[in-house]
């Protein structure tokens, strides 16, 4: 699927979010990566096989200061 050099990580790879963005829809809150992953702005993901990854962003920076 990926035509980039160095090839982007596959949708099954741990670092799948490092793939290049091929289409972005910020008004809708999602981007399509070249490995077929749909990445949502809340850090959730929809994989090409239809499975999902729940949002996994860390705590807000201001929460860490408390």
mmCIF file of C-alpha atoms in Angstrom, residues 34-55:
data_model
loop_
_atom_site.group_PDB
_atom_site.id
_atom_site.type_symbol
_atom_site.label_atom_id
_atom_site.label_comp_id
_atom_site.label_asym_id
_atom_site.label_seq_id
_atom_site.Cartn_x
_atom_site.Cartn_y
_atom_site.Cartn_z
ATOM 1 C CA UNK A 34 -1.068 5.671 3.987
ATOM 2 C CA UNK A 35 -1.251 2.325 5.809
ATOM 3 C CA UNK A 36 -5.068 2.485 5.743
ATOM 4 C CA UNK A 37 -5.508 3.529 9.381
ATOM 5 C CA UNK A 38 -8.040 6.252 10.148
ATOM 6 C CA UNK A 39 -6.666 8.348 12.986
ATOM 7 C CA UNK A 40 -9.126 10.446 14.994
ATOM 8 C CA UNK A 41 -8.166 13.663 16.784
ATOM 9 C CA UNK A 42 -9.007 12.068 20.147
ATOM 10 C CA UNK A 43 -6.236 9.496 19.361
ATOM 11 C CA UNK A 44 -8.685 6.687 18.641
ATOM 12 C CA UNK A 45 -8.020 4.630 15.521
ATOM 13 C CA UNK A 46 -9.968 2.543 13.031
ATOM 14 C CA UNK A 47 -7.819 -0.143 11.428
ATOM 15 C CA UNK A 48 -8.268 -1.405 7.858
ATOM 16 C CA UNK A 49 -9.687 -4.725 9.112
ATOM 17 C CA UNK A 50 -12.492 -2.858 10.915
ATOM 18 C CA UNK A 51 -11.084 -3.242 14.421
ATOM 19 C CA UNK A 52 -10.721 -0.195 16.623
ATOM 20 C CA UNK A 53 -8.161 1.190 19.028
ATOM 21 C CA UNK A 54 -9.647 3.194 21.874
ATOM 22 C CA UNK A 55 -8.347 6.749 22.455
#
